[in-house]
XYZ file of C-alpha atoms in Angstrom:
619
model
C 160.632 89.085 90.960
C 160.247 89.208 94.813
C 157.815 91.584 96.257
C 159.291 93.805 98.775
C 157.725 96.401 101.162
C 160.062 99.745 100.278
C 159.443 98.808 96.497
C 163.249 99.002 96.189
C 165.823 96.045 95.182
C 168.053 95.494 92.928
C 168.607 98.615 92.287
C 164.720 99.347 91.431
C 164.049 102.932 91.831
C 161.420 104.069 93.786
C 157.810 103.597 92.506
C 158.622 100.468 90.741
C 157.057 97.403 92.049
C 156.737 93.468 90.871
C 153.027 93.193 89.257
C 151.987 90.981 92.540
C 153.882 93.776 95.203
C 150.469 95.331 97.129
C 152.929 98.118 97.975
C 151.917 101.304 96.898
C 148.477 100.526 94.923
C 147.001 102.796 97.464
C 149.205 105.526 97.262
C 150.426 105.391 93.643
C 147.356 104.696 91.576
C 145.308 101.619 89.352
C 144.499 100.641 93.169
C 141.034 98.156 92.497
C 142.897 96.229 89.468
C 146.616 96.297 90.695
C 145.240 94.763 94.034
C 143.288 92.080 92.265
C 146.366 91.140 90.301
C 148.840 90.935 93.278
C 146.066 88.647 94.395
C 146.195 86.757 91.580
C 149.942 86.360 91.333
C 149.781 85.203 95.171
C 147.490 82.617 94.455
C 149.945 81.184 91.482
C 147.655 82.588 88.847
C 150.458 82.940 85.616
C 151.077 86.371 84.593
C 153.685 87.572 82.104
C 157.100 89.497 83.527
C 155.961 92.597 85.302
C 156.818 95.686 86.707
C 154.117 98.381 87.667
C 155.160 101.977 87.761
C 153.801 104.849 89.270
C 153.071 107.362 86.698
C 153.078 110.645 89.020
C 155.777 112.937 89.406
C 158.905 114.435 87.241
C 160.946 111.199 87.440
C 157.627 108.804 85.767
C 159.157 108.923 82.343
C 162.744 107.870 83.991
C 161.286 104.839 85.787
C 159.285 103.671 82.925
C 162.523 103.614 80.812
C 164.290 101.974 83.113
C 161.560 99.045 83.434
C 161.461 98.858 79.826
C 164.881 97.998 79.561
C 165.062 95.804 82.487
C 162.400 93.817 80.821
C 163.998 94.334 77.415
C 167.252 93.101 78.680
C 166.038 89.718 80.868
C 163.604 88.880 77.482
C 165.240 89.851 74.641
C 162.959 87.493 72.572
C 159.599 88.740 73.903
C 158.069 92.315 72.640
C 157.398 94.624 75.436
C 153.680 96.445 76.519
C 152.820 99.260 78.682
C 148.922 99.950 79.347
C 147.565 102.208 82.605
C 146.110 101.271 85.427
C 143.198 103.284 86.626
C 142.361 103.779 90.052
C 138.712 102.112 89.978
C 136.642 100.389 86.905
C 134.500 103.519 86.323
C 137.165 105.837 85.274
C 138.523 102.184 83.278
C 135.634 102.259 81.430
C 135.462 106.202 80.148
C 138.451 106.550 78.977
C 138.792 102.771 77.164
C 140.436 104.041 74.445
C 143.566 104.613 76.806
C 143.480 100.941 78.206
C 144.889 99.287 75.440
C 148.136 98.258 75.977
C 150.832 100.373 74.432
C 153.594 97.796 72.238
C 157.148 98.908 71.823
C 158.306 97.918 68.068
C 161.148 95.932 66.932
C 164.288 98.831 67.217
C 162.356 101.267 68.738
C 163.712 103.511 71.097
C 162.884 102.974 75.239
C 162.653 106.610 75.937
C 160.925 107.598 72.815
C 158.063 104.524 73.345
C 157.801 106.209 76.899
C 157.696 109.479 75.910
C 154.798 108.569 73.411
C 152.942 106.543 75.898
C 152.648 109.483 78.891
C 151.753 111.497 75.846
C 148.801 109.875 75.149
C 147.980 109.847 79.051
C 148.426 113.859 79.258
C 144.624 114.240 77.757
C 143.093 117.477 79.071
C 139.960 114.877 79.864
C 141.767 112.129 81.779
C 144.044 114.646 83.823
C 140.709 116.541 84.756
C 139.422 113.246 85.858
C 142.671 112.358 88.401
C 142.790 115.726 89.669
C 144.943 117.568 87.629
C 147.928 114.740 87.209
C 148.900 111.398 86.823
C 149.503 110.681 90.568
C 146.690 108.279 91.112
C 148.100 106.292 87.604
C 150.557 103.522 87.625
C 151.087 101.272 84.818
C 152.200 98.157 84.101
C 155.001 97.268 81.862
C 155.022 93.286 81.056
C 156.402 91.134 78.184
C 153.901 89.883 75.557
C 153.571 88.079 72.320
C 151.872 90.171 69.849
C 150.960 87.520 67.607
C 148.785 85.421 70.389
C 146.897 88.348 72.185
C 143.103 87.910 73.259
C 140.440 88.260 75.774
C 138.051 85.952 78.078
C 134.946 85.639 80.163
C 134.269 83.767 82.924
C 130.580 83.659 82.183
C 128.911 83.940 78.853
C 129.069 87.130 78.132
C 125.660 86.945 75.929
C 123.701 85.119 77.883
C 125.359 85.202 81.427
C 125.393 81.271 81.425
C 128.041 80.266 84.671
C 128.785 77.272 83.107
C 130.133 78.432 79.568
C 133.891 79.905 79.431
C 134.426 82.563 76.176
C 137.905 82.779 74.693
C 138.234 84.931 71.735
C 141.148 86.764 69.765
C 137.844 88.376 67.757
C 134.996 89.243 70.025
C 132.855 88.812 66.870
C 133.652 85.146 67.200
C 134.982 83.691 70.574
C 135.062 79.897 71.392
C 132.645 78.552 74.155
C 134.329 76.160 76.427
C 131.901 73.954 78.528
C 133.267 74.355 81.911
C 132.427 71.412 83.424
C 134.082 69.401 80.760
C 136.300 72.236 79.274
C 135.697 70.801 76.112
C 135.113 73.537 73.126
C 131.113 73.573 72.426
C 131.726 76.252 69.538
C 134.475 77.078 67.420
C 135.732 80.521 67.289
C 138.057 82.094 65.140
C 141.646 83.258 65.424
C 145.048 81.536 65.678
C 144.205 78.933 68.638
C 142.734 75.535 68.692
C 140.203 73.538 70.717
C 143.029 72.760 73.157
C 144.472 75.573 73.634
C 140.817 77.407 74.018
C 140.415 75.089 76.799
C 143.759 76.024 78.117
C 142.675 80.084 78.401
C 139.352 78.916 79.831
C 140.584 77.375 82.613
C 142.869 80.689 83.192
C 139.825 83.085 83.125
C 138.202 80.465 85.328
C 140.842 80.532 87.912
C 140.686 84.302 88.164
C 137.202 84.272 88.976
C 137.120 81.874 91.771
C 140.086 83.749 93.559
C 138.260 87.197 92.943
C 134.640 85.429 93.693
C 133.036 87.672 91.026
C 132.837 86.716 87.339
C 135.597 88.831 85.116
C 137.029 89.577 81.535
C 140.812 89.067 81.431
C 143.246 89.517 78.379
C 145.873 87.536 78.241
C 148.950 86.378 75.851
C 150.897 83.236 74.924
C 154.463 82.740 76.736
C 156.470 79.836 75.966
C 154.123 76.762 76.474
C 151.374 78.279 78.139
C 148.931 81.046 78.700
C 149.776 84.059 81.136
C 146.933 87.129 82.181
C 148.096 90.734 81.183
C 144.779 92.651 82.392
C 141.741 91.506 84.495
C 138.139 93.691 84.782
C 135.010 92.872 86.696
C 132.433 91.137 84.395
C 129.185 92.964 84.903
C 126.825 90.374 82.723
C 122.920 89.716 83.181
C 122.330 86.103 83.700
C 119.936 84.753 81.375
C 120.458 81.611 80.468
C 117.219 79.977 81.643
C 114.394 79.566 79.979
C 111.950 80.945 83.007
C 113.330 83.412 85.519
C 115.144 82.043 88.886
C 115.511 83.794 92.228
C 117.720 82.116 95.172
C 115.928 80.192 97.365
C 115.181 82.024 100.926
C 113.748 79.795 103.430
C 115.857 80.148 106.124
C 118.925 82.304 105.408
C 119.541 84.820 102.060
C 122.170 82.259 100.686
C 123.256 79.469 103.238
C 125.683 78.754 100.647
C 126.261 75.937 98.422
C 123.653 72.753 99.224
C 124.312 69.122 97.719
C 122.075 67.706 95.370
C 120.525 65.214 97.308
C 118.842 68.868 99.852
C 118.226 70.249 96.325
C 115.788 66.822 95.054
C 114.029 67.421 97.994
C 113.179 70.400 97.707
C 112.207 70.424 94.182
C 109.441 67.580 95.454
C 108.332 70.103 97.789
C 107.814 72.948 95.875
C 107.159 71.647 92.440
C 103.335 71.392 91.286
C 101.234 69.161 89.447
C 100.067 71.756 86.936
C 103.746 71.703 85.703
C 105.463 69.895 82.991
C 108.149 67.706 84.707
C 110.936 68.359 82.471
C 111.551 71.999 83.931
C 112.349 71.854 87.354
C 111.092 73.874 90.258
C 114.323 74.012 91.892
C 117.517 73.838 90.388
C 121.076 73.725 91.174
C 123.087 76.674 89.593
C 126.199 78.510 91.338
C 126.045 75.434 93.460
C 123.075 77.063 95.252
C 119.297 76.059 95.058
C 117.899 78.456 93.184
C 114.034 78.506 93.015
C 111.639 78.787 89.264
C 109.776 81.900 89.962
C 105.870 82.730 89.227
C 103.813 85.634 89.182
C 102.518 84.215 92.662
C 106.252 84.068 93.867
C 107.228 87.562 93.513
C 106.558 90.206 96.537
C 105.563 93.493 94.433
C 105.786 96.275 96.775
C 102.035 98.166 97.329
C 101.140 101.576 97.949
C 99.668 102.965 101.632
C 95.650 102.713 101.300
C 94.192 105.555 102.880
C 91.263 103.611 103.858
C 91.820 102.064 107.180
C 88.409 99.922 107.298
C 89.726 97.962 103.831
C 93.474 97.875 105.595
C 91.334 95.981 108.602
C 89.694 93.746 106.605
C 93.059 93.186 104.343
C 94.673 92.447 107.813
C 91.805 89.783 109.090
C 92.155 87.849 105.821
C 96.278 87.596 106.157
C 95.898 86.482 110.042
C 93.517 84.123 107.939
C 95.621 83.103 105.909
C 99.122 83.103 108.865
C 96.437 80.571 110.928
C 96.968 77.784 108.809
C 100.820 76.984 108.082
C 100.619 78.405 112.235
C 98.117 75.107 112.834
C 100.543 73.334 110.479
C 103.605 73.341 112.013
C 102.281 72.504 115.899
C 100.297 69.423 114.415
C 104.205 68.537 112.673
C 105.531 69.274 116.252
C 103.613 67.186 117.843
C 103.680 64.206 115.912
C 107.591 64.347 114.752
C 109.102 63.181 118.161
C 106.769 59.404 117.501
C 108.129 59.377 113.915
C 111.538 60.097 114.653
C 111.676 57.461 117.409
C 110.039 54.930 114.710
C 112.511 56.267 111.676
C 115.305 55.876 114.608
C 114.172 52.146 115.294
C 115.174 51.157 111.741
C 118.048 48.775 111.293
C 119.419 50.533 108.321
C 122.804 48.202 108.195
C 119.983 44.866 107.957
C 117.806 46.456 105.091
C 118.555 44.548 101.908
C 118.746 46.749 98.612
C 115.078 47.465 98.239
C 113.941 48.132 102.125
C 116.840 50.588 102.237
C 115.287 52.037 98.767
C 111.847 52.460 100.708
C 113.219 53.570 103.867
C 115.184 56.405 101.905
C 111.916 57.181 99.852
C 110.092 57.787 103.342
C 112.529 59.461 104.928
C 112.758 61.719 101.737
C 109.006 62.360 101.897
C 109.409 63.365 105.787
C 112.146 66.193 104.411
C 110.003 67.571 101.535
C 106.425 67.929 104.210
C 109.493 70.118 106.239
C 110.448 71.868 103.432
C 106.657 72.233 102.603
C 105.966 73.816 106.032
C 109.093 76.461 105.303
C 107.721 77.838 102.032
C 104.690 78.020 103.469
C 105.980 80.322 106.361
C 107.620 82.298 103.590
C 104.165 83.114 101.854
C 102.506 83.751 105.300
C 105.951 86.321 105.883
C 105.282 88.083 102.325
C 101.243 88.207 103.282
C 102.143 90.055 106.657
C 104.896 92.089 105.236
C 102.360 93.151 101.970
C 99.654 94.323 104.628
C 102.421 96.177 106.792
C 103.445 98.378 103.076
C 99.587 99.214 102.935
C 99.592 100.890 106.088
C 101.909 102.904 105.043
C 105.485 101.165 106.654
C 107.900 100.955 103.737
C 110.016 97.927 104.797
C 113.676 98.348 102.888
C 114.809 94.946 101.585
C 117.499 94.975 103.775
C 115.594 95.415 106.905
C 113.603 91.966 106.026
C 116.182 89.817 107.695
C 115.468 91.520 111.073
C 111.563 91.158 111.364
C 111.330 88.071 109.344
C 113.881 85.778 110.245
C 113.107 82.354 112.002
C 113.648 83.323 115.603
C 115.499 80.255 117.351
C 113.388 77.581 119.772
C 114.201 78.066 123.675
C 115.658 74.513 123.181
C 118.315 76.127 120.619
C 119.001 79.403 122.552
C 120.185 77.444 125.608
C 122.256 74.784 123.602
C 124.238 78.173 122.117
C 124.300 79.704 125.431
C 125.751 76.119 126.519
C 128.102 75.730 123.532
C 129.488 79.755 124.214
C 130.268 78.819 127.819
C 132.555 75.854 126.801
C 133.799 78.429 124.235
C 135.053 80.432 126.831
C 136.336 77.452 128.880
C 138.323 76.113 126.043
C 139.988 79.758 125.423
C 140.901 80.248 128.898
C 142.816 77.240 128.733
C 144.219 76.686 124.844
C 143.872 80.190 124.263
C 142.191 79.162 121.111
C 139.722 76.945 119.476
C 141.607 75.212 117.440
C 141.588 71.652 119.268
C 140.420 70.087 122.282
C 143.727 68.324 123.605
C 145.380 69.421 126.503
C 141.838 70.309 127.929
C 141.692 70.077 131.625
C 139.717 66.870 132.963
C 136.960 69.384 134.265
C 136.314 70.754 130.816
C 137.289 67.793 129.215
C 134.584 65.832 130.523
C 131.760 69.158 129.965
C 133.115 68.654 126.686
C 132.287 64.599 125.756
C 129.026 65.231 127.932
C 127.937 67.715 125.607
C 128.855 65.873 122.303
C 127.171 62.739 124.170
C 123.715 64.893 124.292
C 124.192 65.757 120.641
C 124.218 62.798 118.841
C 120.558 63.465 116.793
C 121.519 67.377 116.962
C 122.838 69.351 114.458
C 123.012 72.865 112.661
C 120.223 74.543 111.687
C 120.158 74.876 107.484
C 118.778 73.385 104.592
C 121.495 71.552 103.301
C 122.242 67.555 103.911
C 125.940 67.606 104.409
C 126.192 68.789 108.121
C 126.183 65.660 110.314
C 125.166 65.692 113.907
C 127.172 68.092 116.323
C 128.096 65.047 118.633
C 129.329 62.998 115.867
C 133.000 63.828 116.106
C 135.115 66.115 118.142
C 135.447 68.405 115.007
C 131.634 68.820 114.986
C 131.680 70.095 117.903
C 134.382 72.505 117.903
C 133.006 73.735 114.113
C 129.184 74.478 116.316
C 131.566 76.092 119.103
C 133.344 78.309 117.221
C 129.694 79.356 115.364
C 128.032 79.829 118.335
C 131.061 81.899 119.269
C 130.431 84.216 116.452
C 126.327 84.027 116.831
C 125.214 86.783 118.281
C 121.390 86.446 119.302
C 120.924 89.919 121.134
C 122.225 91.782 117.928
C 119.456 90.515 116.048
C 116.863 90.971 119.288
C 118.357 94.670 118.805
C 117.797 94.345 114.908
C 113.808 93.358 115.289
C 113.120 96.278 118.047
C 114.948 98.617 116.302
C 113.154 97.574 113.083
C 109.439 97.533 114.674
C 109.990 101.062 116.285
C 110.618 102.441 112.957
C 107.801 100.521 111.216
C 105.514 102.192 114.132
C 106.781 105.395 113.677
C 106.312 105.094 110.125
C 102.172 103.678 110.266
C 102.234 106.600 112.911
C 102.511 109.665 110.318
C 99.553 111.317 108.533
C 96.522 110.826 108.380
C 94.863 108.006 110.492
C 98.200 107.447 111.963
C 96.664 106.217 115.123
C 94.433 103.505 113.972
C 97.528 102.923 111.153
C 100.041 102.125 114.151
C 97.766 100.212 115.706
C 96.960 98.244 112.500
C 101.084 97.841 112.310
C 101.849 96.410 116.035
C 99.146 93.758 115.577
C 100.280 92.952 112.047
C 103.610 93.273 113.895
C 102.869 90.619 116.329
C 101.340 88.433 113.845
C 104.630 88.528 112.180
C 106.429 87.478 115.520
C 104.390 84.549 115.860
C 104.993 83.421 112.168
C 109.222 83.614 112.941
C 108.641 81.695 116.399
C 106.728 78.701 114.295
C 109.184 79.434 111.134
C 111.673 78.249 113.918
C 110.168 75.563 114.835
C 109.821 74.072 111.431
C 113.536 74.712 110.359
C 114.424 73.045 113.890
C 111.968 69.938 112.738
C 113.247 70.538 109.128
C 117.218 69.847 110.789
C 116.676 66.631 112.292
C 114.437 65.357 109.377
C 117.558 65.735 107.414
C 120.304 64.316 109.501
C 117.706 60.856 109.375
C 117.628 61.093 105.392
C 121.589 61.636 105.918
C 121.841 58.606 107.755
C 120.170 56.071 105.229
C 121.982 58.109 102.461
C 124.921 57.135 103.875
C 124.268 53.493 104.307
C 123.567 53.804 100.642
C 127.025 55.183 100.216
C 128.605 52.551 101.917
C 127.021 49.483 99.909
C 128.091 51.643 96.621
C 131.784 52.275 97.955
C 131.920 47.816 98.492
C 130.218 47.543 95.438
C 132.869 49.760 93.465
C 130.387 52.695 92.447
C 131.617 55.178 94.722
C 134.628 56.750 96.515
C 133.005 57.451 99.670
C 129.941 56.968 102.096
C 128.899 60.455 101.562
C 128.916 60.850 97.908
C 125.569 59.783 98.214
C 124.373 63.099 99.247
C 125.379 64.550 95.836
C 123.241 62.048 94.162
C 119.150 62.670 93.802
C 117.296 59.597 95.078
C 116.533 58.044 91.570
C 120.378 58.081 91.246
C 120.906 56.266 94.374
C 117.974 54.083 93.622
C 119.732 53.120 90.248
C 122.837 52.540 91.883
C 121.440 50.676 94.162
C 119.550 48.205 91.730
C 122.775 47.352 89.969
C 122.041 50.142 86.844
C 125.106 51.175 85.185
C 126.262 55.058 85.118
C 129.379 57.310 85.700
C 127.899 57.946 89.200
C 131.117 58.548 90.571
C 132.068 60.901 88.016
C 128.601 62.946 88.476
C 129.899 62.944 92.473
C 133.216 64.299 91.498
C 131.647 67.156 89.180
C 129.216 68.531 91.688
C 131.744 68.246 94.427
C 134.202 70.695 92.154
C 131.101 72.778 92.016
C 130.752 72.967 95.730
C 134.396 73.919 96.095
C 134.404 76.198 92.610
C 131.292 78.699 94.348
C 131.360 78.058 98.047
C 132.480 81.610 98.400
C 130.962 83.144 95.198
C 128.745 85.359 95.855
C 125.400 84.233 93.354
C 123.244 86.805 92.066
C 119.978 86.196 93.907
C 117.497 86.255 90.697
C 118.781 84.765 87.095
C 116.603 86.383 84.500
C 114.969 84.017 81.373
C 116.471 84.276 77.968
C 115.205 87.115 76.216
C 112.995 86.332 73.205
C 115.528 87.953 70.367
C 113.899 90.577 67.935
């Protein structure tokens, strides 16, 4: 059934749409879930013959007849369903006992299965609730097989686990489908098997990635496979861990997903030797590097003390305590250009198997005293932050970004200042960025000078993937068209905007004289913490593009040696994989490769929750 813009063909009459026609979901009702399923049916996600109906108006019980019988007619085997569609998941959810979907028996008459259905809509609660009528209502009237009905998560729904699938026909017992492997890890009951579990796990799973937030479907069996009849937003707590997890923010909130090779790293950096080694510091989950959490981790938010001589000497003790990552990062400043120069000097393609193994190991070691640096610029930022709270400057979570964030080295401002300019040069001549051929020889030539100068440059970020900017033409164009988008006076804005308020705010009350002066030095403290926080993540960047180079080389002897499919697997290996690999040590290394990739490309636009609780202790 072809989606068409009028919502008329064939004969249709009006307010009768295909299930995947956005037409009229605003207008007509059931507009948050019949959006997500024409999204779903655009993206080739198998639902069952559809029509959706508006239920407003004199006419509703006409046009739900006549898609009842339309569907009736085309699938004379198949039983046909009606259930509503509510206009957001709130009003879904209190009045449940509606949402069920409404089956039309064998012989049963079309008008009178209709007639019963609005019925049961015409509740003096659920017509309060959409304004006196059934305008804002559609339904949905689809072909189903009564005898293979069920439901699905796309997380665990007990314990929030991303990587377990639940099918069930009775909730009391659902299958678990692993869904890496989609093989069944429990047995549920009902009228399916292990592979046709699977089969429904993969169909939840596909919903979620196109929607990008976990979700409960139902769904029914037509013909040879599995089609959806309903989706919902899946609102579970994740707590599948056994310690608590919060998403690692060292230079961004999420940067997105970050290959396991970034992720080893950091676990080195931030793991400690009071710690049992079996339960990692950092972990990968949602693709994203997600960080163990301590009672030393967490930024509890503290009360104004009135007393501004303790305030003073809380404030001398944090510019104590900012002074030393500060000292930190200049020594690392000053000594990185020598060791990149020696790192550089390397003939990675001469190493045999076990220099390259201890030029990898060094290079790691350089990437985990960067990563080292970072966290310790975030505990300096929570120190300054906890003192500005105690003078009485409430600092809303989502005003962190614009006082805290690393501000970018002169060196970086100019280069996107430079890479803008040839932006603009490109645009004015291809009226686009999506290439540079056809460029004129002027601003052909600004462009390979450029990508010349940034052969050991590349973005900022703590993943591994991102090669230099001046290693392809691509490269380039990708940091163009960022730097396009970048805007560094909106976030100048953002901070001045941010540190007038927290003035104002030390400024009230008592003391609020000494209390804003307190703030602008703490203020300034902060300043110089972002400026050095810069300069790390800038040191941190080319640190990683070295340990992506002997990677790399790595890759290349596994790809000749049969191990891998390409050069840059390697970065979604940890280095006692690639040492393994190296030394000849048998493993499904390529398969590992393949799985993590598929995560990358399963979450790279989820959005992750940022802290994943521990299991809680039962009883």
């Amino acid at each position: 059934m072809d989606a068409t813009v009028a919502g008329v063909k064939d004969g249709w009459p009006k307010g009768v749409w295909a299930l995947g026609d956005s037409a009229g979901v605003d207008a007509h009702g059931g507009a948050e879930e019949a959006a997500e399923l024409a999204t779903l049916v655009a993206e080739g996600v198998p639902v069952p013959p559809s029509f959706r109906v508006s239920c407003g108006g004199e006419d509703a019980e006409e046009r739900l007849r006549w898609a009842v019988e339309r569907l009736s007619g085309e699938h004379p085997d198949l039983r046909i369903a009606l259930r509503p569609l509510f206009p957001n998941a709130r009003l879904r959810d209190r009045f449940a006992r509606h949402a069920a979907p409404t089956a039309i028996g064998d012989g049963e008459d079309a008008g009178e299965a209709v007639r019963g259905f609005l019925a049961g809509l015409r509740t003096s609660d659920l017509l309060g609730a959409l304004g006196g009528s059934l305008a804002r209502l559609s339904a949905v009237v689809f072909t189903m097989d009564p005898e293979r009905l069920g439901s699905a998560a796309s997380v665990d729904p007990g314990t929030g686990d991303p990587e377990s699938l639940a099918v069930w026909v009775s909730r009391a017992a659902p299958w678990t489908v692993d869904r890496r492997t989609a093989r069944v890890v429990r047995s549920g009951e009902g009228p399916l098997d292990a592979n046709e579990a699977s089969l429904v796990a993969d169909l939840v799973d596909r919903a979620q990635l196109v929607l990008q937030h976990p979700v409960q479907i139902d769904w029914t069996r037509q013909g040879s496979r599995f089609v959806l009849t309903s989706v919902s937003p899946l609102h579970a707590v994740p707590a599948f861990s056994t310690a608590p997890y919060r998403i690692l923010t060292l230079v961004a909130a999420d940067e997105g997903t970050v290959a396991p090779l970034a992720i080893d790293a950091l676990d080195r950096a931030l793991s400690r030797d009071d710690e049992p080694s079996e339960e990692p510091r950092v972990r990968r989950i949602y693709a994203r590097p997600y960080r163990r959490q301590d009672d030393t981790d967490r930024h509890r938010r503290h009360t104004s003390d009135s007393s501004v001589p303790r305030l003073l000497l809380r404030a001398a003790r944090v510019a104590k305590d900012v002074a030393l990552p500060l000292a930190a990062v200049r020594s690392f400043e000053r000594g990185l250009s020598a060791r990149l120069a020696a790192v550089d000097g390397q003939p990675l393609a001469a190493m045999d198997a076990p220099a390259l193994i201890r030029e990898l190991w060094e290079r790691q070691r350089l990437a985990v005293e960067a990563f080292i640096l970072l966290d310790r610029h975030r505990l300096a930022t929570i120190a300054v932050l906890t003192a500005l709270e105690m003078a009485g400057c409430a600092i809303p979570r989502e005003s962190f970004p614009a006082i805290a964030r690393p501000r970018n080295t002169r060196q970086r401002r100019r280069l996107n200042e430079r890479l803008k300019r040839l932006a603009e040069n490109i645009e004015e001549e291809r009226g686009n960025l999506d290439g540079a051929e056809g460029l004129s020889s002027a601003v052909r030539h600004r462009f390979e000078q450029l990508r010349g100068e940034l052969v050991d440059t590349r973005l900022l970020g703590i993943d591994i993937c991102a090669d230099a900017i001046g290693a392809s033409d691509a490269n380039l164009l990708d940091a163009i068209r960022r730097a396009r988008r970048f805007d560094e006076d909106a976030f100048r804005r953002a901070r001045r905007a941010e540190v007038r308020r927290i003035r104002q705010s030390a400024g009230e009350g008592a003391l609020g004289r000494s209390r804003e002066t307190l703030a602008s030095s703490l203020v300034l403290l902060q300043s110089r913490v972002s400026r050095s926080k810069g300069v790390a993540v800038e040191g941190l960047a080319a640190v990683l593009l070295r340990v992506r180079r002997a990677a790399v080389e790595a890759g290349r002897r596994l790809v000749d040696a049969g191990v891998l499919d390409e050069p840059e697997d390697a970065l979604y290996m940890d280095l006692a994989e690639i040492e393994e690999a190296l030394r000849g040590e048998p493993g499904a290394y390529a398969s590992r490769v393949r799985l993590r990739r598929e995560d990358d490309a399963r979450w790279a636009r989820f959005e992750a929750p940022r802290r994943i609780e521990a299991r809680r202790p039962h009883g």
